[in-house]
Amino acid sequence: MDPKRFVANHIVDLPKSGIRDFFEIVAKMTNVISLGIGEPDFDTPWHIREAAIYALEKGKTHYTSNLGLIELRRAISSYVEKTFSIGYRPEDEIIVTVGVSEALDIAFRALINPGDKVLYHQPCYVSYHPSVTLTHGIGVPVPTFAKDNFALTAESLRAAWQPGCKLLVLNLPCNPTGGTCSRAQLEDIARFCVEKDLLVLSDEIYSELTFDGVHVSIASLPGMKERTIFLHGFSKAFAMTGWRIGYACGPAVLVDAMMKVHQYSMMCASIVSQEAAIEALVRGEDGMKKMRDQYHRRRDFIVRRFNEIGLACHLPRGSFYAFPCVTSTGKNERDFAVGLLEAERVAVVPGTAFGANGSGFVRACFATSYEQLILASDRIERYVQGLASAKPPESRG
Ligand code: PMP
């Protein structure tokens, strides 16, 4: 008997993540410098860990309210008000989730009817398209380009829009490009959303890691709070990936709809992680800023090095990813990444893991130590020089 026939059709057809594939190869190798997986190299600051230990000592080992601890929702409300200038009621406009991953999942499941179309800018985070497919929606990618520093423009959005589009997923600053939008660009996007009656799912997980200018949330623009679900979490800014904790804020009816899905699936986020999250929000700002300063220094270094090496790289305004173009080497993104790994033991992710128009680019995560980045950039330089000298003379230029 072949158990495979029990698997649902839409799962059979769902491709596995391009990142995972690649990192199965990496896992079998030694002495690799990984600029691959998008996760802080810092451990969670000690005072946050201590808050969790203390919570356990006090016997906090139980379920919480489905929406999350009210103390945490109050802390989220104050933090979001202070940081993003958006006010959400702790009682019914905030839900605590198992990472932004779960917030995305329950939002899609609560909002998408079969056949609804969902716009998202591309290259984008690997989970958006599959999550839409899992809920029987139809993903509609909107390309962003290196010439615009990978900012989403209202013109591209208009060109991609089709009848039946219901949602727009925004991820600013963006994984994998580090692109973001100016206030003026966001205002144009907001006007377009009102014109086409789109609801926005705004994944702002990298917002604290904005290096140039000020991060603006689309939910803070006039008329947008009621048509935006604001998604945020602790994984990146507070170096808390393993705690699996995040949240969604939005109009009470939409939070209530998401709560139904959450209630019957996760029930609640881990109480220990919720206690740690309170500490992160209330006393974590200094630690977060110190980490951001490190990422900023590393960004300036690695982007300068990529450009020196001849891999054209725009300046990512936020996140901890650089997204250089590798076409000058004569290789496509996958061959470049595999070749670099084999020749020099440096792991980067082929840009097509983030959608078809990531073609010609690779993603390099700079959430690794400065010393490792120096070493990695020297290895990349040697690899690129080796490729150039291996080219037949007529194709050198
Ligand atoms: N959104 C984006 C854009 C991400 O890059 C990630 C993690 N890589 C997530 C969501 C998921 O984050 P979490 O750990 O909060 O589930």
CSV table of C-alpha atoms and ligand atoms in Angstrom, one decimal:
chain,number,residue,atom,x,y,z
A,1,MET,CA,0.0,0.0,0.0
A,2,ASP,CA,1.3,3.5,-0.8
A,3,PRO,CA,0.3,5.9,2.0
A,4,LYS,CA,1.1,8.8,-0.4
A,5,ARG,CA,-2.4,8.6,-1.9
A,6,PHE,CA,-3.8,9.9,1.5
A,7,VAL,CA,-2.0,13.2,1.0
A,8,ALA,CA,-4.3,16.0,-0.1
A,9,ASN,CA,-3.8,17.1,-3.7
A,10,HIS,CA,-2.9,20.7,-2.9
A,11,ILE,CA,-0.2,19.5,-0.6
A,12,VAL,CA,1.2,17.1,-3.2
A,13,ASP,CA,1.5,20.0,-5.6
A,14,LEU,CA,3.0,22.4,-3.0
A,15,PRO,CA,6.8,22.7,-3.6
A,16,LYS,CA,9.2,22.5,-0.6
A,17,SER,CA,11.0,25.6,0.4
A,18,GLY,CA,14.1,26.3,-1.8
A,19,ILE,CA,16.0,27.4,1.3
A,20,ARG,CA,15.5,24.0,3.1
A,21,ASP,CA,16.7,22.1,0.0
A,22,PHE,CA,19.8,24.1,-0.1
A,23,PHE,CA,20.6,23.9,3.6
A,24,GLU,CA,20.3,20.2,3.5
A,25,ILE,CA,23.5,20.3,1.4
A,26,VAL,CA,25.0,22.8,3.8
A,27,ALA,CA,24.3,20.6,6.8
A,28,LYS,CA,26.4,17.8,5.4
A,29,MET,CA,29.5,20.1,5.1
A,30,THR,CA,32.1,21.3,7.6
A,31,ASN,CA,33.8,24.7,8.0
A,32,VAL,CA,31.0,26.5,6.3
A,33,ILE,CA,30.4,30.2,6.9
A,34,SER,CA,26.6,30.5,6.7
A,35,LEU,CA,25.1,33.7,5.4
A,36,GLY,CA,22.0,31.6,4.9
A,37,ILE,CA,19.4,31.2,7.5
A,38,GLY,CA,17.8,34.5,8.6
A,39,GLU,CA,18.3,34.5,12.3
A,40,PRO,CA,20.1,36.7,14.7
A,41,ASP,CA,23.5,35.4,15.8
A,42,PHE,CA,22.9,37.0,19.3
A,43,ASP,CA,21.3,34.9,22.0
A,44,THR,CA,18.2,36.5,23.6
A,45,PRO,CA,19.4,39.2,26.1
A,46,TRP,CA,19.9,37.7,29.6
A,47,HIS,CA,17.2,39.8,31.4
A,48,ILE,CA,14.6,38.4,29.0
A,49,ARG,CA,15.7,34.9,29.7
A,50,GLU,CA,15.7,35.6,33.4
A,51,ALA,CA,12.1,36.8,33.2
A,52,ALA,CA,11.1,33.4,31.7
A,53,ILE,CA,13.1,31.4,34.3
A,54,TYR,CA,11.4,33.5,37.1
A,55,ALA,CA,8.0,32.8,35.5
A,56,LEU,CA,8.6,29.1,35.6
A,57,GLU,CA,9.8,29.3,39.3
A,58,LYS,CA,6.5,31.1,40.1
A,59,GLY,CA,4.6,28.2,38.6
A,60,LYS,CA,3.5,29.9,35.4
A,61,THR,CA,3.0,26.6,33.6
A,62,HIS,CA,-0.6,26.9,32.5
A,63,TYR,CA,-2.7,27.9,29.5
A,64,THR,CA,-3.4,31.6,29.1
A,65,SER,CA,-6.4,33.4,27.6
A,66,ASN,CA,-6.7,32.6,23.9
A,67,LEU,CA,-5.8,36.2,23.0
A,68,GLY,CA,-2.7,36.0,25.2
A,69,LEU,CA,-2.0,37.4,28.7
A,70,ILE,CA,-3.7,40.7,29.2
A,71,GLU,CA,-0.4,42.1,30.7
A,72,LEU,CA,1.3,41.3,27.4
A,73,ARG,CA,-1.4,42.8,25.3
A,74,ARG,CA,-1.2,46.0,27.4
A,75,ALA,CA,2.6,46.0,26.9
A,76,ILE,CA,2.1,45.5,23.1
A,77,SER,CA,-0.5,48.2,23.0
A,78,SER,CA,1.9,50.7,24.6
A,79,TYR,CA,4.9,49.6,22.5
A,80,VAL,CA,3.0,49.9,19.2
A,81,GLU,CA,1.6,53.3,20.2
A,82,LYS,CA,5.0,54.6,21.2
A,83,THR,CA,7.0,53.0,18.3
A,84,PHE,CA,4.5,53.2,15.4
A,85,SER,CA,2.0,55.8,16.5
A,86,ILE,CA,-1.0,53.4,16.2
A,87,GLY,CA,-3.4,52.8,19.1
A,88,TYR,CA,-4.9,49.3,19.6
A,89,ARG,CA,-7.1,48.3,22.4
A,90,PRO,CA,-5.6,45.5,24.5
A,91,GLU,CA,-9.0,43.9,25.1
A,92,ASP,CA,-10.1,43.1,21.6
A,93,GLU,CA,-7.7,44.5,19.0
A,94,ILE,CA,-4.6,42.4,19.8
A,95,ILE,CA,-3.9,38.7,19.6
A,96,VAL,CA,-0.7,37.0,20.7
A,97,THR,CA,0.5,34.3,18.3
A,98,VAL,CA,3.1,31.6,17.9
A,99,GLY,CA,5.5,33.9,16.0
A,100,VAL,CA,4.5,36.1,13.0
A,101,SER,CA,4.3,32.7,11.2
A,102,GLU,CA,1.1,31.8,13.0
A,103,ALA,CA,-0.2,35.4,12.7
A,104,LEU,CA,0.1,35.1,8.9
A,105,ASP,CA,-1.4,31.7,8.9
A,106,ILE,CA,-4.5,32.5,10.9
A,107,ALA,CA,-4.9,35.8,9.0
A,108,PHE,CA,-5.0,33.9,5.7
A,109,ARG,CA,-7.2,31.2,7.0
A,110,ALA,CA,-9.6,33.7,8.6
A,111,LEU,CA,-9.8,36.0,5.5
A,112,ILE,CA,-9.4,34.0,2.3
A,113,ASN,CA,-12.3,32.4,0.5
A,114,PRO,CA,-11.4,29.9,-2.2
A,115,GLY,CA,-10.4,31.8,-5.3
A,116,ASP,CA,-9.7,35.1,-3.5
A,117,LYS,CA,-6.6,36.8,-4.9
A,118,VAL,CA,-3.7,38.0,-2.7
A,119,LEU,CA,-1.1,40.5,-3.9
A,120,TYR,CA,2.4,40.5,-2.4
A,121,HIS,CA,5.6,42.1,-3.6
A,122,GLN,CA,8.3,39.8,-4.9
A,123,PRO,CA,11.1,38.8,-4.1
A,124,CYS,CA,9.4,38.0,-0.8
A,125,TYR,CA,9.5,35.9,2.3
A,126,VAL,CA,9.2,32.2,1.3
A,127,SER,CA,6.0,31.5,3.1
A,128,TYR,CA,3.6,34.0,1.6
A,129,HIS,CA,2.8,32.2,-1.6
A,130,PRO,CA,2.5,28.7,-0.1
A,131,SER,CA,0.4,30.0,2.7
A,132,VAL,CA,-2.1,31.6,0.3
A,133,THR,CA,-2.2,28.3,-1.7
A,134,LEU,CA,-2.9,26.3,1.5
A,135,THR,CA,-6.0,28.4,2.0
A,136,HIS,CA,-7.1,27.9,-1.6
A,137,GLY,CA,-6.4,31.5,-2.5
A,138,ILE,CA,-4.5,32.7,-5.5
A,139,GLY,CA,-1.2,34.5,-5.1
A,140,VAL,CA,-0.6,37.5,-7.3
A,141,PRO,CA,3.1,38.6,-7.2
A,142,VAL,CA,4.0,42.3,-7.8
A,143,PRO,CA,7.6,42.7,-8.9
A,144,THR,CA,10.1,45.0,-7.2
A,145,PHE,CA,13.4,46.0,-8.8
A,146,ALA,CA,17.0,46.7,-7.8
A,147,LYS,CA,16.8,50.1,-9.6
A,148,ASP,CA,14.1,51.2,-7.1
A,149,ASN,CA,16.1,49.7,-4.1
A,150,PHE,CA,13.4,47.1,-4.1
A,151,ALA,CA,10.8,49.5,-2.9
A,152,LEU,CA,7.2,48.6,-3.8
A,153,THR,CA,5.7,51.2,-6.1
A,154,ALA,CA,2.0,52.0,-6.5
A,155,GLU,CA,2.6,51.8,-10.3
A,156,SER,CA,3.7,48.2,-10.1
A,157,LEU,CA,0.9,47.4,-7.8
A,158,ARG,CA,-1.6,48.9,-10.3
A,159,ALA,CA,-0.1,46.9,-13.2
A,160,ALA,CA,-0.3,43.6,-11.2
A,161,TRP,CA,-3.8,44.2,-9.8
A,162,GLN,CA,-6.6,42.0,-11.1
A,163,PRO,CA,-10.3,41.7,-10.4
A,164,GLY,CA,-10.8,39.4,-7.4
A,165,CYS,CA,-7.8,40.9,-5.4
A,166,LYS,CA,-8.8,41.1,-1.7
A,167,LEU,CA,-5.6,41.4,0.2
A,168,LEU,CA,-2.2,43.0,-0.1
A,169,VAL,CA,0.7,41.5,1.9
A,170,LEU,CA,3.4,44.1,2.7
A,171,ASN,CA,6.7,43.3,4.2
A,172,LEU,CA,8.7,46.4,4.9
A,173,PRO,CA,11.7,46.3,5.4
A,174,CYS,CA,11.6,43.2,3.2
A,175,ASN,CA,13.1,39.8,3.5
A,176,PRO,CA,15.1,39.1,1.3
A,177,THR,CA,15.9,42.5,-0.3
A,178,GLY,CA,16.0,44.9,2.7
A,179,GLY,CA,13.9,47.2,0.5
A,180,THR,CA,11.3,49.5,2.1
A,181,CYS,CA,9.1,52.4,1.1
A,182,SER,CA,9.3,56.1,1.8
A,183,ARG,CA,6.3,57.8,3.5
A,184,ALA,CA,5.3,59.2,0.1
A,185,GLN,CA,5.5,55.8,-1.6
A,186,LEU,CA,3.4,54.3,1.2
A,187,GLU,CA,0.8,57.1,0.9
A,188,ASP,CA,0.5,56.2,-2.8
A,189,ILE,CA,0.1,52.5,-1.9
A,190,ALA,CA,-2.5,53.4,0.8
A,191,ARG,CA,-4.5,55.4,-1.7
A,192,PHE,CA,-4.5,52.5,-4.1
A,193,CYS,CA,-5.7,50.2,-1.4
A,194,VAL,CA,-8.6,52.5,-0.6
A,195,GLU,CA,-9.4,52.8,-4.3
A,196,LYS,CA,-9.4,49.0,-4.8
A,197,ASP,CA,-10.9,48.2,-1.4
A,198,LEU,CA,-7.9,46.0,-0.4
A,199,LEU,CA,-7.2,44.9,3.1
A,200,VAL,CA,-3.5,45.1,4.0
A,201,LEU,CA,-1.6,42.4,6.0
A,202,SER,CA,1.5,44.3,7.0
A,203,ASP,CA,4.4,42.1,8.2
A,204,GLU,CA,6.7,44.6,10.0
A,205,ILE,CA,8.9,42.0,11.7
A,206,TYR,CA,12.1,43.9,10.6
A,207,SER,CA,10.9,47.4,11.4
A,208,GLU,CA,13.2,48.0,14.4
A,209,LEU,CA,16.1,47.0,12.1
A,210,THR,CA,15.7,50.1,9.9
A,211,PHE,CA,19.1,51.8,9.4
A,212,ASP,CA,18.3,54.8,7.2
A,213,GLY,CA,15.4,57.1,7.8
A,214,VAL,CA,12.4,56.3,10.0
A,215,HIS,CA,10.2,53.3,9.6
A,216,VAL,CA,6.6,54.2,8.9
A,217,SER,CA,3.8,51.7,9.3
A,218,ILE,CA,1.0,51.8,6.6
A,219,ALA,CA,-1.5,51.3,9.5
A,220,SER,CA,-0.5,54.8,10.9
A,221,LEU,CA,-1.6,56.6,7.7
A,222,PRO,CA,-5.0,58.3,7.6
A,223,GLY,CA,-7.8,55.9,6.9
A,224,MET,CA,-5.6,52.8,6.9
A,225,LYS,CA,-5.9,51.5,10.5
A,226,GLU,CA,-9.3,50.0,9.7
A,227,ARG,CA,-8.1,48.2,6.6
A,228,THR,CA,-4.8,46.9,8.0
A,229,ILE,CA,-3.8,44.0,10.1
A,230,PHE,CA,-0.4,44.8,11.7
A,231,LEU,CA,1.8,41.8,12.3
A,232,HIS,CA,4.8,41.9,14.4
A,233,GLY,CA,7.0,39.7,16.6
A,234,PHE,CA,10.0,39.2,18.8
A,235,SER,CA,12.2,36.9,16.6
A,236,LYS,CA,14.4,39.5,14.9
A,237,ALA,CA,14.5,42.7,16.9
A,238,PHE,CA,14.8,40.9,20.3
A,239,ALA,CA,16.7,37.8,19.0
A,240,MET,CA,13.9,35.5,20.1
A,241,THR,CA,13.4,33.1,17.2
A,242,GLY,CA,13.3,30.0,19.4
A,243,TRP,CA,10.6,31.4,21.7
A,244,ARG,CA,8.0,31.4,18.9
A,245,ILE,CA,6.1,34.5,19.9
A,246,GLY,CA,4.5,37.3,17.9
A,247,TYR,CA,1.2,39.2,17.6
A,248,ALA,CA,-1.4,40.7,15.3
A,249,CYS,CA,-3.3,43.9,15.8
A,250,GLY,CA,-6.3,45.1,13.8
A,251,PRO,CA,-10.0,45.9,13.8
A,252,ALA,CA,-11.8,43.9,16.5
A,253,VAL,CA,-14.0,41.9,14.1
A,254,LEU,CA,-10.9,40.7,12.2
A,255,VAL,CA,-9.0,39.9,15.3
A,256,ASP,CA,-12.0,38.0,16.5
A,257,ALA,CA,-12.1,36.0,13.2
A,258,MET,CA,-8.4,35.2,13.5
A,259,MET,CA,-9.0,34.2,17.2
A,260,LYS,CA,-11.5,31.5,16.1
A,261,VAL,CA,-8.8,29.8,14.0
A,262,HIS,CA,-6.2,30.3,16.7
A,263,GLN,CA,-8.5,28.9,19.4
A,264,TYR,CA,-9.1,25.7,17.6
A,265,SER,CA,-5.5,25.2,16.5
A,266,MET,CA,-2.9,26.7,18.9
A,267,MET,CA,-5.2,27.7,21.7
A,268,CYS,CA,-2.6,30.1,23.0
A,269,ALA,CA,1.1,30.9,22.7
A,270,SER,CA,3.4,29.4,25.4
A,271,ILE,CA,3.0,31.2,28.7
A,272,VAL,CA,6.8,31.3,29.3
A,273,SER,CA,7.4,33.0,26.0
A,274,GLN,CA,4.6,35.5,26.8
A,275,GLU,CA,6.2,36.4,30.1
A,276,ALA,CA,9.6,36.8,28.4
A,277,ALA,CA,7.9,39.0,25.7
A,278,ILE,CA,6.6,41.4,28.4
A,279,GLU,CA,10.1,41.8,29.6
A,280,ALA,CA,11.4,42.4,26.1
A,281,LEU,CA,8.8,45.2,25.5
A,282,VAL,CA,9.1,46.9,28.8
A,283,ARG,CA,12.9,46.8,29.3
A,284,GLY,CA,14.4,45.5,26.1
A,285,GLU,CA,14.9,48.6,24.1
A,286,ASP,CA,18.6,49.3,25.0
A,287,GLY,CA,19.6,45.7,24.1
A,288,MET,CA,17.7,45.9,20.9
A,289,LYS,CA,19.4,49.1,19.9
A,290,LYS,CA,22.8,47.7,20.6
A,291,MET,CA,22.1,44.7,18.3
A,292,ARG,CA,20.7,47.1,15.6
A,293,ASP,CA,23.9,49.1,15.8
A,294,GLN,CA,25.9,45.9,15.2
A,295,TYR,CA,23.7,45.0,12.2
A,296,HIS,CA,24.1,48.5,10.8
A,297,ARG,CA,27.9,48.3,11.0
A,298,ARG,CA,27.9,44.9,9.3
A,299,ARG,CA,25.5,46.0,6.6
A,300,ASP,CA,27.8,48.9,5.7
A,301,PHE,CA,30.8,46.6,5.5
A,302,ILE,CA,29.2,43.7,3.5
A,303,VAL,CA,27.5,46.0,1.0
A,304,ARG,CA,30.7,47.9,0.4
A,305,ARG,CA,32.6,44.6,-0.1
A,306,PHE,CA,30.0,43.1,-2.5
A,307,ASN,CA,30.3,46.2,-4.7
A,308,GLU,CA,34.1,46.1,-4.5
A,309,ILE,CA,34.1,42.5,-5.6
A,310,GLY,CA,31.9,43.4,-8.6
A,311,LEU,CA,28.6,42.0,-7.3
A,312,ALA,CA,26.4,45.1,-7.6
A,313,CYS,CA,24.5,45.5,-4.4
A,314,HIS,CA,22.0,48.2,-3.5
A,315,LEU,CA,21.9,49.4,0.1
A,316,PRO,CA,19.2,47.5,2.1
A,317,ARG,CA,17.6,50.2,4.2
A,318,GLY,CA,16.5,47.6,6.8
A,319,SER,CA,16.4,43.9,7.8
A,320,PHE,CA,19.7,41.9,8.0
A,321,TYR,CA,19.9,40.8,4.4
A,322,ALA,CA,22.0,42.0,1.5
A,323,PHE,CA,20.8,41.0,-2.0
A,324,PRO,CA,23.6,41.3,-4.5
A,325,CYS,CA,23.4,40.6,-8.2
A,326,VAL,CA,25.6,37.9,-9.4
A,327,THR,CA,25.0,38.0,-13.2
A,328,SER,CA,28.4,39.8,-13.8
A,329,THR,CA,30.0,36.4,-13.0
A,330,GLY,CA,28.3,34.7,-15.9
A,331,LYS,CA,26.5,32.3,-13.5
A,332,ASN,CA,22.9,32.1,-12.5
A,333,GLU,CA,22.0,32.4,-8.9
A,334,ARG,CA,21.8,28.7,-8.2
A,335,ASP,CA,25.1,27.8,-9.9
A,336,PHE,CA,26.8,30.7,-8.2
A,337,ALA,CA,25.5,29.7,-4.7
A,338,VAL,CA,26.4,26.0,-5.2
A,339,GLY,CA,29.8,26.8,-6.7
A,340,LEU,CA,30.6,29.2,-3.8
A,341,LEU,CA,29.6,26.6,-1.3
A,342,GLU,CA,31.7,23.9,-2.9
A,343,ALA,CA,34.7,26.1,-3.7
A,344,GLU,CA,34.9,28.3,-0.7
A,345,ARG,CA,32.5,27.0,1.9
A,346,VAL,CA,30.3,30.1,2.1
A,347,ALA,CA,26.5,29.6,2.1
A,348,VAL,CA,24.2,32.2,0.5
A,349,VAL,CA,20.6,31.6,-0.7
A,350,PRO,CA,19.8,31.6,-4.4
A,351,GLY,CA,17.4,34.6,-5.0
A,352,THR,CA,14.8,32.4,-6.8
A,353,ALA,CA,14.0,30.8,-3.4
A,354,PHE,CA,12.1,34.1,-2.9
A,355,GLY,CA,10.2,34.0,-6.2
A,356,ALA,CA,11.0,34.0,-9.9
A,357,ASN,CA,12.1,37.6,-10.1
A,358,GLY,CA,14.9,36.9,-7.5
A,359,SER,CA,16.6,35.5,-10.5
A,360,GLY,CA,20.2,36.8,-10.9
A,361,PHE,CA,20.5,37.6,-7.1
A,362,VAL,CA,21.5,35.8,-3.9
A,363,ARG,CA,20.6,36.6,-0.4
A,364,ALA,CA,23.4,37.0,2.2
A,365,CYS,CA,22.3,37.3,5.8
A,366,PHE,CA,24.6,39.6,7.8
A,367,ALA,CA,23.3,38.5,11.2
A,368,THR,CA,26.7,36.9,11.8
A,369,SER,CA,29.8,38.3,13.5
A,370,TYR,CA,31.9,41.1,11.8
A,371,GLU,CA,34.9,38.8,11.8
A,372,GLN,CA,33.0,36.0,10.0
A,373,LEU,CA,31.8,38.6,7.5
A,374,ILE,CA,35.4,39.7,6.8
A,375,LEU,CA,36.4,36.1,6.2
A,376,ALA,CA,33.3,35.3,4.1
A,377,SER,CA,33.8,38.4,1.9
A,378,ASP,CA,37.4,37.4,1.3
A,379,ARG,CA,36.3,33.9,0.3
A,380,ILE,CA,33.6,35.3,-2.0
A,381,GLU,CA,36.2,37.6,-3.6
A,382,ARG,CA,38.5,34.7,-4.3
A,383,TYR,CA,35.6,32.7,-5.8
A,384,VAL,CA,34.6,35.6,-8.1
A,385,GLN,CA,38.1,36.2,-9.2
A,386,GLY,CA,38.5,32.5,-9.9
A,387,LEU,CA,35.4,32.6,-12.1
A,388,ALA,CA,36.7,35.6,-14.0
A,389,SER,CA,40.0,34.0,-14.8
A,390,ALA,CA,38.3,30.8,-15.8
A,391,LYS,CA,36.2,32.6,-18.5
A,392,PRO,CA,37.4,32.3,-22.1
A,393,PRO,CA,39.4,35.5,-23.0
A,394,GLU,CA,36.7,36.8,-25.6
A,395,SER,CA,34.0,36.8,-22.9
A,396,ARG,CA,36.1,38.8,-20.4
A,397,GLY,CA,35.3,42.4,-20.2
B,1,PMP,N1,7.9,37.3,8.3
B,1,PMP,C1,9.1,37.4,7.7
B,1,PMP,C2,9.3,38.4,6.6
B,1,PMP,C3,10.2,36.7,8.1
B,1,PMP,O1,11.4,36.9,7.6
B,1,PMP,C4,10.0,35.7,9.1
B,1,PMP,C5,11.1,34.8,9.6
B,1,PMP,N2,12.2,34.6,8.8
B,1,PMP,C6,8.7,35.5,9.7
B,1,PMP,C7,7.7,36.3,9.2
B,1,PMP,C8,8.4,34.5,10.7
B,1,PMP,O2,8.9,35.0,11.9
B,1,PMP,P1,8.5,34.3,13.3
B,1,PMP,O3,9.8,33.7,13.9
B,1,PMP,O4,8.0,35.4,14.2
B,1,PMP,O5,7.5,33.3,13.1
